[in-house]
Short mmCIF file of C-alpha atoms and ligand atoms in Angstrom, two decimals:
data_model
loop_
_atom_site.label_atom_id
_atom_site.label_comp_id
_atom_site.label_asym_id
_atom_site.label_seq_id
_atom_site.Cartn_x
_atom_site.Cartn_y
_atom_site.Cartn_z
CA UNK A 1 -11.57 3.29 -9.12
CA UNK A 2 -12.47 3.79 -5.52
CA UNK A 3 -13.01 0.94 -3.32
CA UNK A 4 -13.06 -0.56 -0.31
CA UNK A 5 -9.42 -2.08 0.08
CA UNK A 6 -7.65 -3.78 3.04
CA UNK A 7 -4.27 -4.62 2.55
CA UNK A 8 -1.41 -6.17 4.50
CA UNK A 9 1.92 -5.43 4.71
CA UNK A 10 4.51 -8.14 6.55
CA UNK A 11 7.11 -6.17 6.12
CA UNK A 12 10.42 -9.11 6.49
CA UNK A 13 8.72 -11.44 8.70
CA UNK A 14 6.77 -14.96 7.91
CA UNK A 15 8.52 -17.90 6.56
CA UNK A 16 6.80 -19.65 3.13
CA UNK A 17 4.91 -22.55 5.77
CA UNK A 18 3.94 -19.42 7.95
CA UNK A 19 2.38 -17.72 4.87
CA UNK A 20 0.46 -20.69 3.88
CA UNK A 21 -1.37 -21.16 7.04
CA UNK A 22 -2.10 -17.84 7.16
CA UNK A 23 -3.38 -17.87 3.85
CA UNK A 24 -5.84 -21.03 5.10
CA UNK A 25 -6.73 -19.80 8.27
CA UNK A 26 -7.89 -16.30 6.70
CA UNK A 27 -9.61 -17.14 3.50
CA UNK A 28 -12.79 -18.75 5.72
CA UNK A 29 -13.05 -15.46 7.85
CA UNK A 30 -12.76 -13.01 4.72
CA UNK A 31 -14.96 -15.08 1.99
CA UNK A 32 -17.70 -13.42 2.15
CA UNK A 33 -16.36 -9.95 2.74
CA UNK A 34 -17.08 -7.06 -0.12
CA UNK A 35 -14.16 -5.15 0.74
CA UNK A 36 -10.85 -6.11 -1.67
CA UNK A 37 -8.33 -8.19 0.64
CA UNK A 38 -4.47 -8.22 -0.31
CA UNK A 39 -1.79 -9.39 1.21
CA UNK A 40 1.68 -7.83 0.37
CA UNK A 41 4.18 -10.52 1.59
CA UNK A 42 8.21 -10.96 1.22
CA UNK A 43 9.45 -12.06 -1.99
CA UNK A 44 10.19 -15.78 -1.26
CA UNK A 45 6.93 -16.24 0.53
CA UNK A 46 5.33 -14.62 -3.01
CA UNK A 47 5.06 -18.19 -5.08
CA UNK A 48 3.67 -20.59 -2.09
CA UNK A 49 1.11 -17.24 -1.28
CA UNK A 50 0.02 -17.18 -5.00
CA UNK A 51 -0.38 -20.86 -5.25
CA UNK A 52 -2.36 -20.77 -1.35
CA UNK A 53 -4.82 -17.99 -2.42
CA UNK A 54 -6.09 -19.85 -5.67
CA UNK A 55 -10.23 -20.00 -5.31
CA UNK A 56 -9.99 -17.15 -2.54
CA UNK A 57 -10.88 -13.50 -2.56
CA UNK A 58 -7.27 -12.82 -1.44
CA UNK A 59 -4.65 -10.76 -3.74
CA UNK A 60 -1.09 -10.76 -3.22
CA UNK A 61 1.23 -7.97 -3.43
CA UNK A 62 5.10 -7.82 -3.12
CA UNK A 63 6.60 -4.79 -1.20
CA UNK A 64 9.26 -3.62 -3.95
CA UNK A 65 10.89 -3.68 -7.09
CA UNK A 66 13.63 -2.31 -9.43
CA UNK A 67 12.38 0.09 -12.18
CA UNK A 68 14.88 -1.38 -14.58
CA UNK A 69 13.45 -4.15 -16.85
CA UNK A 70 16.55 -6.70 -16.59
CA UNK A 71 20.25 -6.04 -15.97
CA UNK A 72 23.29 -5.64 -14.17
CA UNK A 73 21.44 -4.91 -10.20
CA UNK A 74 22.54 -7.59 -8.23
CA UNK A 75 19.75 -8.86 -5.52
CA UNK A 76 17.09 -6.70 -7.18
CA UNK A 77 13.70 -7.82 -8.69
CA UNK A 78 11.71 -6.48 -11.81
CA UNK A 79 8.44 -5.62 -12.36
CA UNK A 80 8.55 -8.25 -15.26
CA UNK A 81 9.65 -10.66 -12.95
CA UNK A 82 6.93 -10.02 -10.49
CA UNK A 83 3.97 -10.31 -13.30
CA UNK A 84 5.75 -13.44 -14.71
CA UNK A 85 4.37 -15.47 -11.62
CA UNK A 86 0.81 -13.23 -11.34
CA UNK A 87 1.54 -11.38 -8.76
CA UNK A 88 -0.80 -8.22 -8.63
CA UNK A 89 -0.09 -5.31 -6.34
CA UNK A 90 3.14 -3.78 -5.36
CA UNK A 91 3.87 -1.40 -2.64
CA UNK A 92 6.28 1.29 -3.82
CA UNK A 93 7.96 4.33 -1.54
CA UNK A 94 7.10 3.32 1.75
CA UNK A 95 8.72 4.97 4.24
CA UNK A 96 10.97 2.34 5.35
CA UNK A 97 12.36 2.04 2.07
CA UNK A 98 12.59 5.84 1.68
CA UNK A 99 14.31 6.20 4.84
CA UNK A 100 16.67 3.16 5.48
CA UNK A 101 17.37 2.22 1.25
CA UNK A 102 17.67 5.88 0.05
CA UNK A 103 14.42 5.60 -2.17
CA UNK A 104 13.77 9.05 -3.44
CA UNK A 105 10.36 10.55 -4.74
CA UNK A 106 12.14 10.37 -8.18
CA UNK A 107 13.09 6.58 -7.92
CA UNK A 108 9.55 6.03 -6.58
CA UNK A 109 8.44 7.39 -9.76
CA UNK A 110 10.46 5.46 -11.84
CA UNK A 111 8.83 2.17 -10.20
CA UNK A 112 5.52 3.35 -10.42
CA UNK A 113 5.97 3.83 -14.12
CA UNK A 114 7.62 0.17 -14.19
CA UNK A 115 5.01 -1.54 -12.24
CA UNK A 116 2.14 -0.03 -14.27
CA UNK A 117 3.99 -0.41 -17.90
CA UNK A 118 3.91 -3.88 -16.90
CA UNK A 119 0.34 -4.42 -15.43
CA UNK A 120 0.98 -4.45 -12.16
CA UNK A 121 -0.76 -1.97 -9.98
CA UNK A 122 1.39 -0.19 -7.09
CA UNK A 123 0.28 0.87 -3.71
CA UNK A 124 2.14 4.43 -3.38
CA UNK A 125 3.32 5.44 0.13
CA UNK A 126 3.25 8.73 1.26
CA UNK A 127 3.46 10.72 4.32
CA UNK A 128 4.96 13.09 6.80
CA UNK A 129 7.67 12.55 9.63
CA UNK A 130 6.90 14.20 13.27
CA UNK A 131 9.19 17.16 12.58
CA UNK A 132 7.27 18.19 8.89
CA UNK A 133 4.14 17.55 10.72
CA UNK A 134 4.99 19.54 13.88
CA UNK A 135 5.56 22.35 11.90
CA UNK A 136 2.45 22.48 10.04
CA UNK A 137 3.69 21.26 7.04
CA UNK A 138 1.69 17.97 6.71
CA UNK A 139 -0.33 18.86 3.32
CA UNK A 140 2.53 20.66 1.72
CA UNK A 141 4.61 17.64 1.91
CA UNK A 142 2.50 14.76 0.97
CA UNK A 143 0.96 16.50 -1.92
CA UNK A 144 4.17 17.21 -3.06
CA UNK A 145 5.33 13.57 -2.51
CA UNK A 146 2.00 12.27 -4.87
CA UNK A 147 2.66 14.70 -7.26
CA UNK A 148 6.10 13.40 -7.90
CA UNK A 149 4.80 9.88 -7.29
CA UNK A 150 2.72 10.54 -10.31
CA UNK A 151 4.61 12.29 -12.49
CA UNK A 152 4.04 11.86 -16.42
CA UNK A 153 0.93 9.40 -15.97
CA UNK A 154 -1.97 9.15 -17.59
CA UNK A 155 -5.44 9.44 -16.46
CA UNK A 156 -5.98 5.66 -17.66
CA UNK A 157 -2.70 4.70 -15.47
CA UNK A 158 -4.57 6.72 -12.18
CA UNK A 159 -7.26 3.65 -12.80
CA UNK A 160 -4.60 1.12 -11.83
CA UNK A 161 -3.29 2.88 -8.78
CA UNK A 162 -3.62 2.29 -5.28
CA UNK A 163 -2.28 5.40 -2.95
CA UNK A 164 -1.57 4.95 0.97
CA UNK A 165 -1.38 7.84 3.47
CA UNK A 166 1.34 6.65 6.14
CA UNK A 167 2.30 9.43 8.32
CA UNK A 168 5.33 8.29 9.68
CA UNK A 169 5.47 9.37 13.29
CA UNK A 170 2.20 6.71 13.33
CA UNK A 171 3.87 3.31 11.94
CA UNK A 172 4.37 0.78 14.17
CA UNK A 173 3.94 2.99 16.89
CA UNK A 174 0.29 2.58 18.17
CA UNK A 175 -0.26 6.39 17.47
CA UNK A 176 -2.95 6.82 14.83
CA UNK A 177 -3.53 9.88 13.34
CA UNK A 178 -7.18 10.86 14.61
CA UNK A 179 -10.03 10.05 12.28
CA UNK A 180 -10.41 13.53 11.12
CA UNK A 181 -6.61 15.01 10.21
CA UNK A 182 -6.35 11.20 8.32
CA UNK A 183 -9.13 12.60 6.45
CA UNK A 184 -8.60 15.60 6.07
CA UNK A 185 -4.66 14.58 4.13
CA UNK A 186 -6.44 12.18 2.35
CA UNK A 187 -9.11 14.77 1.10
CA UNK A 188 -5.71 16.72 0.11
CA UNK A 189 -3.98 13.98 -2.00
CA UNK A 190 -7.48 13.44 -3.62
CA UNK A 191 -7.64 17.13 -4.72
CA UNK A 192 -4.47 17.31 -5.69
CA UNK A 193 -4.70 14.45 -8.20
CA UNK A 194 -7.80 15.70 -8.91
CA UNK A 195 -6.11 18.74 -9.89
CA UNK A 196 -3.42 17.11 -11.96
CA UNK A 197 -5.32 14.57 -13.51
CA UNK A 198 -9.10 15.54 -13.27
CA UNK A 199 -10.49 12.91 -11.60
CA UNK A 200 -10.88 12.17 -7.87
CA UNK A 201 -11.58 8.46 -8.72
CA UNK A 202 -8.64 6.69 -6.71
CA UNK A 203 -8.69 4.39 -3.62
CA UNK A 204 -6.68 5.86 -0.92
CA UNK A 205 -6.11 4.00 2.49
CA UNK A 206 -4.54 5.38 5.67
CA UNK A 207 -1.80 3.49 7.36
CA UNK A 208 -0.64 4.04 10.68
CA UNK A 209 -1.46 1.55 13.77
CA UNK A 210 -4.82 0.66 12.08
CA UNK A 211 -6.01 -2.25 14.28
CA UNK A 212 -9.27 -4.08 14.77
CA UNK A 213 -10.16 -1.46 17.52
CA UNK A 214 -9.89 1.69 15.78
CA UNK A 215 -10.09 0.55 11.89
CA UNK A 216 -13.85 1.06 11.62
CA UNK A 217 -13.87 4.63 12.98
CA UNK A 218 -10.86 5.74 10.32
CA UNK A 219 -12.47 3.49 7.32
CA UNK A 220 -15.66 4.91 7.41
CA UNK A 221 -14.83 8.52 6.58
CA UNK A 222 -15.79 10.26 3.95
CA UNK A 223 -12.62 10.28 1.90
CA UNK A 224 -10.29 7.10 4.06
CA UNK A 225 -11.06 3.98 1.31
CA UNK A 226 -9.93 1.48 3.77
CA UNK A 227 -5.88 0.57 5.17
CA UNK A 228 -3.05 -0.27 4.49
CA UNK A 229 -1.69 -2.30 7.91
CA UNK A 230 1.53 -3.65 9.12
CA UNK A 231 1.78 -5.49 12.75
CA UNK A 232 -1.82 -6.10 12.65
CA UNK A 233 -1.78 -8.08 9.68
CA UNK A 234 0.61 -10.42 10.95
CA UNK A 235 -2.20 -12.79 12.39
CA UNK A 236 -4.74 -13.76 10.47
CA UNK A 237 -7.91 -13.58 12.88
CA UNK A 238 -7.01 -9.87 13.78
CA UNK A 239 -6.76 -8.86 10.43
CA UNK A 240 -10.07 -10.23 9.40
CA UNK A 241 -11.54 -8.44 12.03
CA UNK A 242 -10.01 -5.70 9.93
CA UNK A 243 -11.05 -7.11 6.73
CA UNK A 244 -14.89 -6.90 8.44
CA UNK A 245 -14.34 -3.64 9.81
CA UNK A 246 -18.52 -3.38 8.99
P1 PGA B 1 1.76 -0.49 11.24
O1 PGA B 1 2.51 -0.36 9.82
O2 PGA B 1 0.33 -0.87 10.95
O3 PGA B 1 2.51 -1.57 11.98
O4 PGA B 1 1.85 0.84 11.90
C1 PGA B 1 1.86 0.19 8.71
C2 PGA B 1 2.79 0.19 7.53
O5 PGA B 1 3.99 0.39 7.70
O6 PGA B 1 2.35 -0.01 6.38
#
């Protein structure tokens, strides 16, 4: 369903004590926000953030899994294992992953199947590097990523899903995509799924150097559903300025 969402991604930084005060210092300044608020946090920070956001608006997601149920994968964590203690979202392909832990579009797939067969709802990265967008291959490439993202779905499982538009040249960089080419991918991925699945009813963010300067300007185009942001989420009084774009 499209909505207004704003979610954070820590990437590997904050410590469990760091997470909690960040949890108490933003709930005040988001309450009364309309837009959804999640936080996708490392996984030993997950239990103290789930038991911190009780009787607040704030979600929690984790920022990977395995797409095997239970096994022989030393340090990995399953989807299972991630609903077991309530957590909600999970961020799957982002382009750290695919680029420094081999993640393919085919292993995202498998965890996007995994996360939904076992209620949770993913956040799917995609996007292009400089070089794919430098030669004018932007829309080719990140349609092509979704539609392996969301391969053998069904229109009931494109309820549950979250997608985020990352180009890569613009994470953690300060370069933002301009307003208008961040809409006009977006518009792309909508039509695609729209294509695929016959319905343009999904929430898709941009992420990118979204900050509390310029996160008003990209969330209120037409087809931009709100963000997806990494440094800037990292302390809790920008990030509600985020949350409040408005
Ligand atoms: P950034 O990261 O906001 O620091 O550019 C975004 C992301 O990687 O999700």
């Amino acid at each position: 369903m499209r909505r207004k969402v704003i979610a954070g991604n820590w990437k590997m930084n904050m410590l469990p004590n760091e997470a909690i005060d960040f949890v108490n210092n933003l709930a005040p300044l988001v309450k009364n926000s309309e837009n959804e608020v999640i936080i996708c946090v490392p996984f030993t920070d997950l239990f103290y953030t789930l038991l911190t956001v009780q009787e607040t608006n704030i979600h929690v997601g984790a920022q990977n899994m395995h797409w095997e149920e239970k096994g022989a994968y030393t340090g990995e964590v399953s989807a299972e294992m991630l609903k077991s203690i309530n957590v909600e979202y999970v961020i799957i392909g982002h382009s750290e992953r695919r680029q420094y832990f081999n993640e393919t579009d085919e292993t995202v797939n498998l965890k996007v199947k995994s996360a939904l067969k076992h209620g949770l709802k993913p956040i799917i990265c995609v996007g292009e590097t400089l070089e794919q967008k430098e030669q004018g291959k932007t829309l080719e490439v990140i349609t092509s990523q979704i539609s392996r993202a969301l391969q053998d779905l069904t229109l009931d499982d494109i309820s549950n899903i979250i997608v985020a538009y990352e180009p890569i040249w613009a994470i953690g960089t300060g370069k933002t995509a301009s307003s208008d080419d961040a809409n006009e991918s977006i518009k792309a991925i909508r039509n695609q799924i729209e294509k695929e699945f016959g319905t343009n009813d999904v929430t898709i963010l941009y992420g990118g150097s979204v900050n509390a300067e310029n996160a008003k300007e990209l969330f209120t185009m037409s087809d931009i559903d709100g963000g997806l942001v990494g440094g800037a989420s990292l302390n809790a009084e920008k990030f509600s300025k985020i949350v409040n774009f408005e």
